[in-house]
XYZ file of C-alpha atoms in Angstrom:
705
model
C 16.114 -13.237 -9.307
C 12.445 -13.302 -10.667
C 9.941 -15.611 -11.197
C 9.477 -15.853 -14.927
C 6.442 -14.254 -16.292
C 3.202 -17.020 -15.103
C 1.441 -19.022 -18.750
C -1.363 -21.048 -17.203
C -4.743 -22.581 -18.493
C -8.010 -23.365 -18.054
C -10.333 -26.080 -18.402
C -13.125 -27.247 -17.385
C -15.421 -30.863 -17.935
C -17.492 -30.833 -20.855
C -21.382 -30.763 -18.910
C -24.912 -30.783 -20.102
C -25.237 -26.729 -18.356
C -22.235 -26.136 -19.231
C -21.909 -23.606 -23.285
C -19.214 -20.739 -23.552
C -21.699 -18.306 -22.628
C -21.783 -20.074 -19.148
C -18.832 -20.154 -19.191
C -17.952 -16.458 -20.186
C -20.837 -14.557 -18.176
C -19.427 -16.592 -14.900
C -15.060 -14.936 -15.832
C -17.249 -11.708 -16.545
C -17.777 -11.309 -12.825
C -15.143 -10.088 -11.273
C -13.966 -7.446 -14.508
C -16.382 -5.393 -16.691
C -16.943 -5.962 -20.231
C -15.167 -4.541 -22.427
C -15.985 -3.619 -26.402
C -11.841 -4.672 -27.350
C -11.173 -7.657 -29.445
C -10.166 -10.007 -27.964
C -6.627 -10.427 -29.896
C -5.738 -6.728 -29.295
C -4.777 -6.471 -25.994
C -1.245 -8.567 -24.640
C -0.303 -9.463 -20.934
C -1.401 -7.616 -18.506
C -1.374 -4.102 -18.444
C -2.437 -0.492 -17.023
C -6.072 -0.474 -18.661
C -6.916 -3.793 -17.392
C -7.805 -5.118 -20.723
C -8.100 -9.119 -21.459
C -8.213 -10.656 -24.613
C -10.881 -13.905 -23.777
C -10.909 -16.949 -26.330
C -13.029 -19.989 -24.720
C -13.052 -23.236 -26.612
C -15.299 -25.816 -27.976
C -13.970 -29.509 -25.658
C -12.333 -31.353 -27.125
C -11.881 -35.147 -24.628
C -14.635 -33.846 -23.218
C -13.333 -30.413 -21.804
C -13.492 -26.903 -22.547
C -10.441 -25.097 -22.533
C -10.281 -21.626 -21.625
C -6.914 -19.843 -22.090
C -6.400 -15.240 -21.928
C -4.081 -12.612 -23.736
C -2.687 -12.267 -19.830
C -1.218 -14.654 -17.610
C -4.064 -17.771 -19.426
C -6.782 -17.755 -16.570
C -7.600 -14.912 -14.114
C -6.264 -16.338 -10.741
C -8.345 -18.334 -8.311
C -7.743 -16.828 -4.647
C -7.689 -19.317 -2.100
C -9.103 -22.021 -4.055
C -12.647 -22.671 -2.595
C -15.542 -21.402 -3.948
C -13.619 -18.725 -5.933
C -15.354 -17.936 -9.182
C -14.191 -20.440 -11.392
C -15.257 -23.143 -7.961
C -18.567 -21.095 -7.617
C -19.033 -21.968 -11.634
C -17.852 -25.715 -11.819
C -20.143 -25.909 -8.824
C -23.386 -24.580 -10.606
C -23.252 -26.469 -13.639
C -22.425 -30.336 -13.102
C -18.615 -29.964 -13.944
C -14.840 -30.533 -12.426
C -12.651 -27.241 -13.357
C -8.447 -27.798 -13.367
C -6.246 -24.120 -13.433
C -2.955 -24.922 -14.625
C -0.521 -22.130 -13.880
C 3.167 -22.430 -13.947
C 6.624 -20.278 -13.690
C 9.357 -21.558 -15.921
C 9.935 -25.444 -16.458
C 10.955 -25.881 -12.652
C 8.128 -24.589 -10.763
C 4.170 -25.397 -11.982
C 1.405 -25.699 -9.741
C -1.998 -27.770 -11.140
C -5.595 -27.033 -9.142
C -8.128 -29.690 -9.613
C -12.158 -28.658 -8.601
C -14.559 -31.174 -8.950
C -17.990 -30.148 -8.896
C -16.582 -26.569 -7.180
C -16.275 -25.281 -3.517
C -14.336 -26.706 -1.109
C -12.786 -29.605 -1.286
C -10.498 -29.314 -4.002
C -7.093 -31.002 -4.965
C -3.455 -29.295 -6.272
C -0.860 -30.958 -7.072
C 2.374 -28.934 -7.287
C 5.929 -29.392 -9.825
C 8.502 -29.173 -11.449
C 5.895 -28.041 -15.903
C 6.322 -31.596 -16.957
C 5.401 -33.225 -13.477
C 2.064 -30.947 -13.244
C 2.109 -31.508 -17.298
C 1.683 -34.811 -17.012
C -1.026 -34.778 -14.289
C -3.313 -33.182 -16.393
C -2.684 -35.256 -19.504
C -3.025 -38.205 -16.839
C -7.048 -36.452 -16.727
C -7.341 -37.011 -21.020
C -6.894 -32.618 -21.656
C -5.076 -31.972 -24.842
C -3.412 -29.048 -23.935
C -2.719 -27.094 -27.014
C -6.356 -26.612 -27.189
C -6.023 -23.348 -25.202
C -5.152 -21.336 -27.527
C -4.365 -17.527 -26.981
C -7.339 -15.238 -28.364
C -4.450 -14.441 -30.808
C -3.762 -17.373 -32.265
C -7.604 -19.446 -31.456
C -9.832 -20.408 -34.855
C -13.754 -19.868 -35.898
C -14.806 -21.981 -33.640
C -13.340 -20.274 -30.459
C -15.873 -17.843 -28.355
C -14.401 -14.419 -28.049
C -14.072 -11.541 -25.616
C -12.706 -8.442 -23.626
C -12.932 -8.565 -19.340
C -11.371 -5.492 -17.485
C -9.391 -6.522 -14.635
C -8.603 -4.562 -11.767
C -5.405 -6.182 -10.937
C -6.048 -7.132 -6.932
C -8.837 -9.237 -9.022
C -7.335 -10.961 -12.236
C -4.109 -12.037 -9.879
C -5.679 -12.938 -6.490
C -2.560 -15.882 -6.604
C -1.925 -18.063 -6.334
C 1.710 -16.824 -7.099
C 5.040 -18.454 -7.020
C 6.010 -17.744 -3.511
C 2.706 -20.200 -2.621
C 2.919 -22.589 -4.957
C 7.331 -22.859 -3.144
C 5.867 -23.920 -0.277
C 3.690 -26.512 -1.747
C 5.881 -27.373 -3.304
C 8.087 -27.912 0.076
C 4.763 -29.069 2.285
C 5.298 -32.109 -1.361
C 8.506 -32.678 -0.635
C 7.837 -32.949 3.052
C 5.487 -35.522 2.986
C 6.722 -37.052 1.220
C 9.866 -37.533 2.388
C 8.873 -38.832 5.580
C 9.972 -35.671 8.409
C 6.631 -35.279 10.037
C 8.426 -32.106 12.540
C 9.448 -30.829 8.825
C 5.482 -31.167 7.562
C 4.377 -29.647 10.369
C 6.558 -26.915 10.108
C 6.168 -25.947 6.581
C 1.950 -26.330 6.806
C 2.571 -24.525 9.899
C 4.028 -21.567 7.769
C 0.794 -20.703 5.655
C -0.903 -18.317 6.068
C -4.040 -18.419 7.600
C -5.786 -17.853 3.584
C -3.769 -20.310 2.793
C -4.803 -23.810 4.508
C -7.700 -24.329 1.346
C -4.392 -24.787 -0.375
C -1.879 -26.787 2.238
C -4.529 -29.655 2.503
C -5.071 -29.946 -1.292
C -1.920 -30.918 -1.494
C -2.418 -33.545 0.548
C -5.388 -35.212 -0.856
C -4.144 -35.142 -4.739
C -0.345 -37.151 -2.877
C -1.817 -40.904 -2.470
C 2.507 -42.781 -3.322
C 3.061 -45.051 -0.471
C 5.651 -42.760 0.768
C 3.119 -40.493 1.853
C 1.150 -42.863 2.792
C 3.534 -43.999 5.765
C 4.236 -40.029 6.945
C 0.071 -39.560 7.642
C 0.375 -42.433 9.451
C 3.156 -41.560 11.821
C 1.711 -38.074 11.828
C -2.010 -40.010 12.661
C 0.384 -41.876 15.687
C 1.912 -38.286 17.051
C -1.065 -36.487 16.418
C -3.616 -39.383 19.315
C -1.101 -38.709 21.197
C -2.445 -35.742 22.429
C -5.427 -33.683 22.656
C -7.882 -32.260 19.668
C -6.446 -29.498 18.094
C -10.538 -27.826 17.147
C -10.696 -25.539 14.626
C -10.900 -22.549 15.008
C -12.237 -19.762 12.927
C -13.843 -19.557 10.402
C -15.284 -23.239 11.724
C -16.195 -23.437 7.576
C -12.164 -24.490 7.133
C -10.789 -27.893 7.532
C -7.812 -28.446 9.209
C -4.751 -30.603 8.962
C -5.386 -32.920 11.737
C -8.265 -33.567 10.428
C -7.152 -33.918 6.869
C -4.178 -36.382 8.106
C -7.060 -38.268 10.387
C -9.178 -38.469 6.875
C -6.763 -39.942 4.921
C -5.638 -42.175 7.460
C -8.431 -44.115 7.881
C -9.196 -44.292 4.140
C -6.482 -46.687 4.316
C -5.533 -48.424 6.835
C -6.116 -51.563 7.741
C -5.755 -51.713 11.088
C -9.673 -51.667 12.351
C -8.430 -50.533 16.168
C -5.957 -46.830 14.218
C -9.401 -46.821 12.128
C -11.465 -46.162 14.728
C -9.743 -43.870 16.389
C -8.783 -42.039 13.136
C -12.725 -42.167 13.029
C -13.426 -41.466 16.536
C -10.543 -37.785 16.599
C -12.269 -36.098 13.453
C -16.144 -36.374 15.318
C -15.114 -35.298 17.746
C -13.268 -32.203 16.311
C -16.564 -32.088 13.489
C -19.281 -32.686 15.634
C -18.106 -29.312 18.178
C -17.735 -26.569 15.376
C -20.887 -28.234 13.830
C -22.283 -27.202 17.233
C -20.760 -24.466 17.258
C -22.557 -23.392 13.922
C -24.699 -24.103 11.630
C -22.247 -22.832 9.003
C -19.474 -25.432 9.875
C -19.615 -28.523 6.938
C -18.742 -30.456 7.816
C -17.231 -33.561 5.110
C -14.897 -36.014 5.675
C -16.994 -38.464 7.704
C -19.484 -37.865 5.803
C -17.244 -38.462 2.109
C -15.544 -41.413 3.985
C -18.908 -43.677 5.062
C -19.811 -42.412 0.983
C -16.383 -44.297 -0.299
C -16.625 -46.798 1.552
C -20.417 -47.441 1.313
C -20.569 -50.340 -1.240
C -16.133 -51.841 -0.536
C -16.269 -52.194 3.669
C -20.548 -51.554 4.231
C -19.418 -51.153 7.852
C -17.535 -48.750 8.357
C -19.791 -46.838 5.433
C -22.507 -47.142 8.839
C -19.569 -46.048 11.366
C -19.042 -43.118 10.273
C -22.847 -42.721 9.135
C -24.168 -43.638 12.509
C -21.846 -40.692 14.762
C -23.308 -38.455 12.384
C -26.883 -38.933 13.415
C -25.511 -38.637 16.785
C -24.399 -35.445 16.823
C -27.786 -33.253 16.846
C -30.930 -33.929 17.589
C -32.042 -33.219 13.908
C -29.200 -34.595 11.482
C -30.597 -35.170 8.228
C -33.165 -37.029 7.084
C -31.165 -38.426 4.271
C -27.513 -38.834 6.269
C -30.780 -40.769 8.760
C -31.770 -43.193 5.641
C -28.081 -43.795 4.269
C -27.623 -45.033 8.464
C -30.229 -47.240 7.269
C -29.157 -48.845 4.308
C -25.584 -49.249 6.068
C -27.314 -51.465 8.561
C -29.085 -53.068 6.786
C -25.878 -53.665 3.607
C -22.851 -53.697 6.095
C -25.476 -56.974 8.672
C -26.666 -59.533 6.556
C -28.959 -62.343 8.221
C -31.239 -61.766 11.020
C -30.268 -58.438 13.479
C -30.691 -57.265 16.426
C -30.903 -53.817 17.766
C -28.288 -52.910 20.114
C -26.040 -50.877 20.860
C -25.391 -48.817 17.592
C -28.329 -50.538 15.609
C -30.426 -49.362 18.784
C -29.349 -45.510 18.542
C -30.086 -45.909 15.072
C -33.711 -46.109 15.591
C -33.720 -43.831 19.047
C -32.451 -41.365 16.069
C -34.691 -41.904 13.284
C -37.009 -42.018 15.055
C -36.849 -38.522 17.488
C -36.218 -37.236 13.587
C -39.278 -38.414 11.669
C -42.112 -35.565 13.131
C -40.318 -33.199 11.901
C -39.666 -34.492 7.821
C -41.610 -33.555 5.585
C -43.930 -36.014 4.153
C -42.641 -38.006 1.063
C -39.739 -37.780 2.985
C -41.332 -39.130 6.310
C -42.536 -41.937 3.431
C -39.081 -43.046 2.445
C -36.951 -43.003 5.870
C -40.395 -45.601 7.208
C -40.356 -48.722 4.837
C -36.973 -48.412 5.397
C -36.764 -49.102 8.921
C -39.679 -51.536 8.225
C -37.230 -53.201 6.610
C -34.990 -52.833 9.807
C -37.834 -54.596 12.231
C -38.312 -56.656 9.738
C -34.672 -57.571 10.200
C -34.650 -58.013 14.332
C -38.120 -60.432 13.853
C -40.472 -56.648 14.656
C -43.001 -57.734 12.029
C -45.596 -55.746 14.612
C -43.365 -52.883 13.650
C -42.316 -52.675 10.757
C -46.733 -53.393 9.293
C -46.931 -50.626 10.706
C -43.846 -48.517 10.372
C -44.562 -49.797 6.456
C -48.463 -48.650 6.662
C -47.360 -45.127 7.200
C -45.363 -45.129 3.998
C -47.578 -44.396 1.832
C -47.391 -46.100 -2.200
C -44.947 -48.977 -1.460
C -43.488 -49.468 -5.363
C -42.703 -46.187 -4.856
C -39.597 -46.938 -2.614
C -38.775 -50.840 -4.216
C -40.681 -51.497 -7.865
C -41.205 -54.711 -6.723
C -41.329 -54.804 -2.436
C -42.327 -58.026 -2.491
C -38.899 -59.040 -3.931
C -37.490 -57.274 -1.264
C -35.327 -59.376 0.799
C -35.008 -57.226 3.230
C -39.154 -57.830 3.836
C -38.465 -61.532 3.500
C -40.427 -62.479 6.697
C -43.656 -60.454 5.679
C -43.455 -61.425 2.581
C -46.050 -64.428 3.513
C -48.546 -62.465 5.445
C -51.840 -61.151 4.264
C -51.950 -57.848 5.600
C -48.321 -57.137 3.567
C -50.230 -58.444 0.741
C -53.769 -56.015 1.531
C -50.184 -53.265 2.031
C -48.878 -53.516 -1.069
C -52.180 -53.423 -2.813
C -53.284 -50.337 -1.616
C -55.316 -51.088 0.631
C -55.382 -48.447 4.479
C -53.713 -49.784 7.576
C -57.314 -49.849 8.475
C -58.336 -52.017 5.816
C -54.825 -54.773 6.341
C -55.636 -55.089 9.335
C -52.818 -52.790 10.650
C -53.116 -50.922 13.587
C -50.997 -48.314 13.223
C -50.608 -45.366 16.968
C -53.197 -42.827 15.516
C -52.278 -38.867 15.578
C -55.351 -37.710 15.497
C -55.544 -36.539 19.624
C -52.683 -33.109 18.580
C -54.074 -30.203 20.066
C -54.183 -28.395 17.383
C -51.524 -25.947 18.869
C -49.349 -27.969 18.151
C -49.495 -27.913 13.484
C -47.525 -25.510 12.360
C -49.258 -22.969 11.156
C -50.101 -19.102 10.498
C -51.566 -17.100 12.680
C -54.479 -16.699 10.790
C -55.102 -20.162 10.609
C -55.071 -20.170 14.515
C -57.714 -17.255 15.354
C -60.200 -18.721 12.816
C -59.568 -22.323 14.264
C -59.952 -20.861 17.677
C -63.574 -19.223 16.144
C -64.874 -22.543 15.513
C -63.827 -24.060 19.121
C -62.096 -26.783 18.447
C -58.671 -27.820 20.024
C -57.654 -31.024 18.275
C -56.919 -32.997 15.491
C -59.602 -35.437 16.282
C -62.707 -31.839 16.109
C -61.300 -31.190 12.840
C -61.191 -33.785 10.532
C -64.617 -34.429 11.474
C -65.935 -31.570 9.645
C -66.695 -31.855 6.115
C -67.983 -29.483 5.555
C -65.057 -26.441 6.479
C -67.484 -23.267 4.449
C -66.417 -21.233 7.876
C -62.617 -21.304 6.438
C -61.313 -19.311 4.857
C -60.704 -21.378 1.622
C -56.444 -20.473 2.076
C -56.504 -21.490 5.885
C -58.045 -24.758 5.050
C -55.546 -25.341 2.317
C -52.655 -24.932 5.106
C -54.243 -27.269 6.914
C -54.123 -30.251 4.429
C -50.628 -29.455 4.146
C -50.409 -29.709 7.682
C -52.006 -32.659 8.587
C -50.151 -34.677 5.516
C -47.794 -33.489 7.398
C -48.280 -36.009 10.487
C -49.189 -38.351 8.103
C -53.034 -37.194 8.865
C -55.577 -37.351 6.170
C -57.928 -34.070 6.142
C -60.647 -34.034 2.690
C -63.350 -31.946 3.208
C -66.034 -30.849 0.625
C -65.328 -27.245 -0.017
C -68.002 -24.586 -2.146
C -67.015 -22.430 -4.456
C -68.688 -18.983 -2.970
C -69.729 -16.472 -6.086
C -67.173 -13.118 -6.261
C -69.919 -10.136 -7.949
C -68.257 -7.381 -5.946
C -69.539 -4.351 -6.358
C -68.397 -2.171 -9.523
C -66.557 0.377 -8.253
C -64.017 -3.023 -6.513
C -63.611 -4.186 -10.554
C -59.820 -4.200 -11.419
C -59.670 -5.620 -15.726
C -56.610 -7.572 -16.740
C -56.023 -9.929 -20.806
C -55.337 -13.186 -19.369
C -51.486 -14.079 -20.567
C -51.263 -17.641 -22.036
C -47.612 -18.412 -23.864
C -47.368 -20.665 -27.086
C -43.949 -21.580 -28.802
C -42.475 -20.214 -31.800
C -39.743 -19.114 -34.043
C -39.634 -16.029 -35.186
C -37.769 -12.816 -33.650
C -40.522 -10.408 -34.628
C -42.761 -8.197 -34.204
C -44.727 -9.404 -31.162
C -45.661 -9.672 -27.754
C -43.537 -12.752 -26.321
C -40.759 -13.868 -24.391
C -37.079 -14.616 -25.343
C -35.963 -14.317 -29.636
C -34.403 -11.663 -30.226
C -35.422 -8.055 -29.507
C -36.549 -5.799 -32.264
C -35.450 -1.896 -32.813
C -36.213 0.902 -34.807
C -32.614 -0.076 -36.650
C -29.617 -2.584 -36.090
C -27.524 0.330 -35.075
C -29.819 1.040 -31.852
C -27.448 0.017 -28.775
C -27.969 -3.466 -26.337
C -28.117 -2.475 -23.293
C -25.979 -3.451 -20.281
C -25.193 -3.625 -17.316
C -21.873 -2.601 -15.588
C -20.200 -6.564 -15.787
C -21.813 -7.770 -18.790
C -23.707 -7.395 -21.477
C -27.790 -8.135 -20.218
C -30.272 -10.759 -21.043
C -33.013 -9.917 -23.576
C -36.456 -11.058 -21.948
C -39.740 -10.094 -23.567
C -40.616 -7.540 -25.285
C -44.756 -6.283 -26.020
C -46.346 -4.246 -28.687
C -48.657 -1.924 -28.216
C -51.129 -0.587 -29.851
C -49.435 1.854 -32.296
C -47.104 -0.342 -32.916
C -50.240 -2.990 -34.378
C -50.143 -4.992 -31.577
C -53.492 -5.391 -28.747
C -51.985 -3.227 -25.847
C -52.575 -0.256 -24.928
C -48.955 1.768 -24.119
C -49.908 5.428 -25.298
C -47.320 6.373 -28.331
C -45.517 3.412 -27.559
C -44.869 0.658 -30.456
C -42.304 -1.933 -28.583
C -42.200 -1.793 -24.758
C -39.256 -4.334 -23.507
C -37.139 -5.459 -20.701
C -33.495 -6.579 -20.746
C -32.339 -7.356 -17.110
C -28.617 -9.313 -15.936
C -29.982 -12.359 -14.921
C -26.145 -12.959 -13.644
C -26.354 -10.785 -11.696
C -28.282 -9.181 -8.500
C -31.302 -8.886 -11.032
C -34.023 -8.220 -8.689
C -32.248 -4.661 -7.828
C -31.450 -2.479 -10.341
C -29.379 -4.520 -12.703
C -32.334 -4.450 -15.753
C -34.253 -2.261 -18.075
C -36.711 -0.889 -20.046
C -36.779 0.106 -23.185
C -39.463 1.981 -24.832
C -38.861 2.551 -29.204
C -41.788 5.528 -29.892
C -41.252 4.566 -33.949
C -41.519 1.161 -35.687
C -39.430 -1.076 -35.558
C -38.452 -3.574 -38.426
C -34.369 -4.969 -37.694
C -33.962 -7.733 -35.574
C -30.871 -7.419 -33.279
C -28.023 -9.473 -33.014
C -27.523 -10.716 -29.456
C -23.774 -9.865 -28.163
C -20.566 -12.182 -27.465
C -22.014 -14.139 -23.735
C -25.558 -14.049 -24.238
C -28.274 -17.088 -24.656
C -30.726 -16.235 -26.975
C -33.550 -18.105 -25.067
C -36.667 -20.155 -26.977
C -39.702 -17.615 -28.347
C -43.166 -17.376 -26.114
C -45.160 -15.727 -27.633
C -48.212 -14.249 -25.742
C -51.864 -15.010 -26.247
C -53.731 -12.124 -24.864
C -57.061 -13.223 -23.952
C -59.820 -10.659 -21.207
C -59.820 -13.889 -17.941
C -61.110 -13.206 -14.673
C -61.766 -9.085 -12.987
C -58.623 -9.428 -10.757
C -61.953 -8.304 -8.169
C -61.562 -8.306 -4.247
C -57.396 -7.651 -4.159
C -58.111 -2.867 -3.655
C -57.818 -2.757 -0.234
C -61.027 -3.836 2.030
C -63.806 -1.114 2.486
C -63.636 -2.248 6.412
C -61.016 -3.616 8.586
C -60.022 -7.421 9.921
C -63.320 -9.553 8.951
C -66.038 -7.256 8.872
C -65.854 -6.693 4.912
C -69.352 -8.813 3.323
C -66.651 -9.111 1.329
C -63.887 -10.584 2.693
C -64.166 -14.091 2.299
C -64.218 -13.136 -1.839
C -60.759 -10.917 -1.081
C -59.306 -13.869 0.050
C -60.609 -16.629 -2.669
C -59.795 -13.949 -5.251
C -55.697 -14.898 -4.336
C -56.328 -18.635 -6.231
C -56.621 -17.028 -9.382
C -54.332 -13.984 -9.067
C -51.192 -15.489 -10.013
C -51.500 -16.243 -13.026
C -49.483 -14.208 -15.847
C -51.597 -11.237 -17.070
C -51.323 -7.442 -18.117
C -53.048 -4.818 -15.914
C -54.667 -5.989 -13.436
C -53.164 -5.943 -9.034
C -49.504 -7.783 -8.581
C -49.742 -10.495 -6.385
C -47.038 -12.291 -4.770
C -45.839 -13.917 -1.270
C -44.493 -11.083 -0.136
C -45.854 -8.118 -2.850
C -49.292 -7.667 -2.306
C -51.133 -4.290 -4.197
C -48.489 -2.143 -3.233
C -47.019 1.350 -4.306
C -44.720 1.858 -6.307
C -44.133 5.404 -6.974
C -42.519 7.235 -9.965
C -40.180 9.830 -9.852
C -42.876 12.401 -8.622
C -43.820 10.461 -5.265
C -46.915 9.566 -7.953
C -48.764 5.914 -8.297
C -47.060 3.891 -10.944
C -49.891 1.247 -12.659
C -49.599 -2.720 -12.629
C -48.953 -2.486 -16.446
C -47.321 -6.690 -16.590
C -46.571 -9.124 -14.145
C -45.313 -13.143 -14.959
C -44.552 -15.830 -12.784
C -43.079 -17.988 -16.211
C -39.856 -15.958 -16.294
C -37.377 -18.523 -13.493
C -38.675 -21.078 -10.804
C -37.666 -18.561 -8.107
C -39.130 -14.168 -8.159
C -42.050 -13.454 -10.266
C -41.316 -10.552 -12.672
C -44.016 -7.446 -11.979
C -43.747 -3.905 -14.763
C -45.241 -0.920 -13.522
C -45.343 2.136 -15.271
C -46.898 5.450 -15.532
C -49.669 6.619 -16.290
C -48.329 8.605 -20.375
C -45.419 5.955 -20.577
C -42.849 8.057 -19.665
C -41.236 5.726 -16.922
C -41.395 2.282 -15.759
C -39.541 0.074 -13.501
C -38.707 -3.856 -13.050
C -40.368 -5.242 -9.497
C -39.288 -8.791 -9.435
C -39.537 -10.369 -6.435
C -38.817 -13.517 -3.794
């Protein structure tokens, strides 16, 4: 007998980052935008059209339901479109599906990722699982029944994309696994789990995570004893995926009161995770660190036991794990401590990790390391470490009341550091890094060549220079940053070299200042709604969805300030959810008046308006090619200095970015195009350029990281 038609829904926990448009944009990634009314499709037909209804939060949950199976499939669960949406927007997703009354599933993706839960059972059991989260299941209404407050859209899906699973046969296998776990028959559990296809293993692990009854925990304990009696089963490819044995060990270690059993399970889990991490940097070993945070408040000694194993895995553990380990060690050991065994190893791992850390991370770790030294009675080491931790109140608003530092409270040197005095002023001897060879600094080739020309060999020789006028300013800035990473301060005086190039090497530009605006009128601006000749103008779309409106510039022909030939308004649209730095963008050039304002299609956010105010700024001087090779050009230093004022929002001028310096952008006939616009303010990751042909017959976007 065939399974009944599936019915389901999708729910997202409300968060500040989540909106109906955000949900719609993400779900569209697995299909294509379609203009058909969302109330028209029914079921999943040959045309692949599916109507979608997104209902606003009720009881703290968004509700989504479509006209076919209720919600698109989530494949193997981990890193599906639904999972990524929850992960990127600090939410929890709950995906449900039922085949009649006897077979149903709920997949709970807390913050997305691969560590999710799956509950399988009858429809009534799964409904109870959903209800326990405070979700109103009736809120997920189909598009035909949706109210005016719902966001409606239609998506065209390929069958394999839409029905990617989990399907009824898989859910039936997962239900059999659940029953085996609750029955206590370890042989059946191992058989059921072993029968799962490789791509379905994440669901099997998720079923194990969702069960929390005494019978299941007794089964886990029995399985752990059986597994510990045999050699560990190490991960197979993909090495990023947890194994059955890891999940068993984690579940037992989290709950057992037997300390020796806890240590045995933890060590086995560490053996498997550590092996995977040594074999690939993409292992994502999460079991031990998750246990550390679970025990953080209830059992700090166990938290430290977990963290001490994590930081011992390699020579460069995550600095945050090192810092957590220091905190857990202090919490687990009230009063004076002895730096031996795990404590000694903790200090050694911390000291080995410090040199490679950035300035702020190193200072944070040093503060906690100083607390460990103080509790261990090693007061000179504690003071020397605090002296290199920067402003102590950044780490603790009241370090003078930090009980870990109590042995130092009355020490005048500690009080001097609290007052912001340097180590030498406080009388704290600190090992100096000024004897470090310059060749050990992580420097660019240009910086290395500049230092070689001055015949400098050590940090001490460099910081003795007060006026580095012989070094390019870009190199000076790089050296200051590199020295700060080894806690050496260098504050040289710099002189400004006037830039006065010959006329033929000037490249004028208009500098852009952005001001808040409130009205989508015919003006040069970012955000708002686009101007158009009429409301019938078609909104540009990518293959997957309507594009976002990014900006428009009004030419002199349209009453603006920028010379755009016969173009009244030039506009940029982009698919900001897709690969917009490649080709999912559109440039629209209106060559007639644009009195109308277009309305945004469903799923497109209208961003705040920022008006462009143009002023004649610096010339982009010297940024064209140098006249002579290397530094023989008499304007070489000015060429380097000009970069400091070139990274601005501007019209015309020379494009400059991390990997784009006066590029050779050509049109369809191979002729050079001119940089019309450079914007660094669109987002945090990309610098945008718009290039145009001299006659404005062609234009293109180049967005670089």
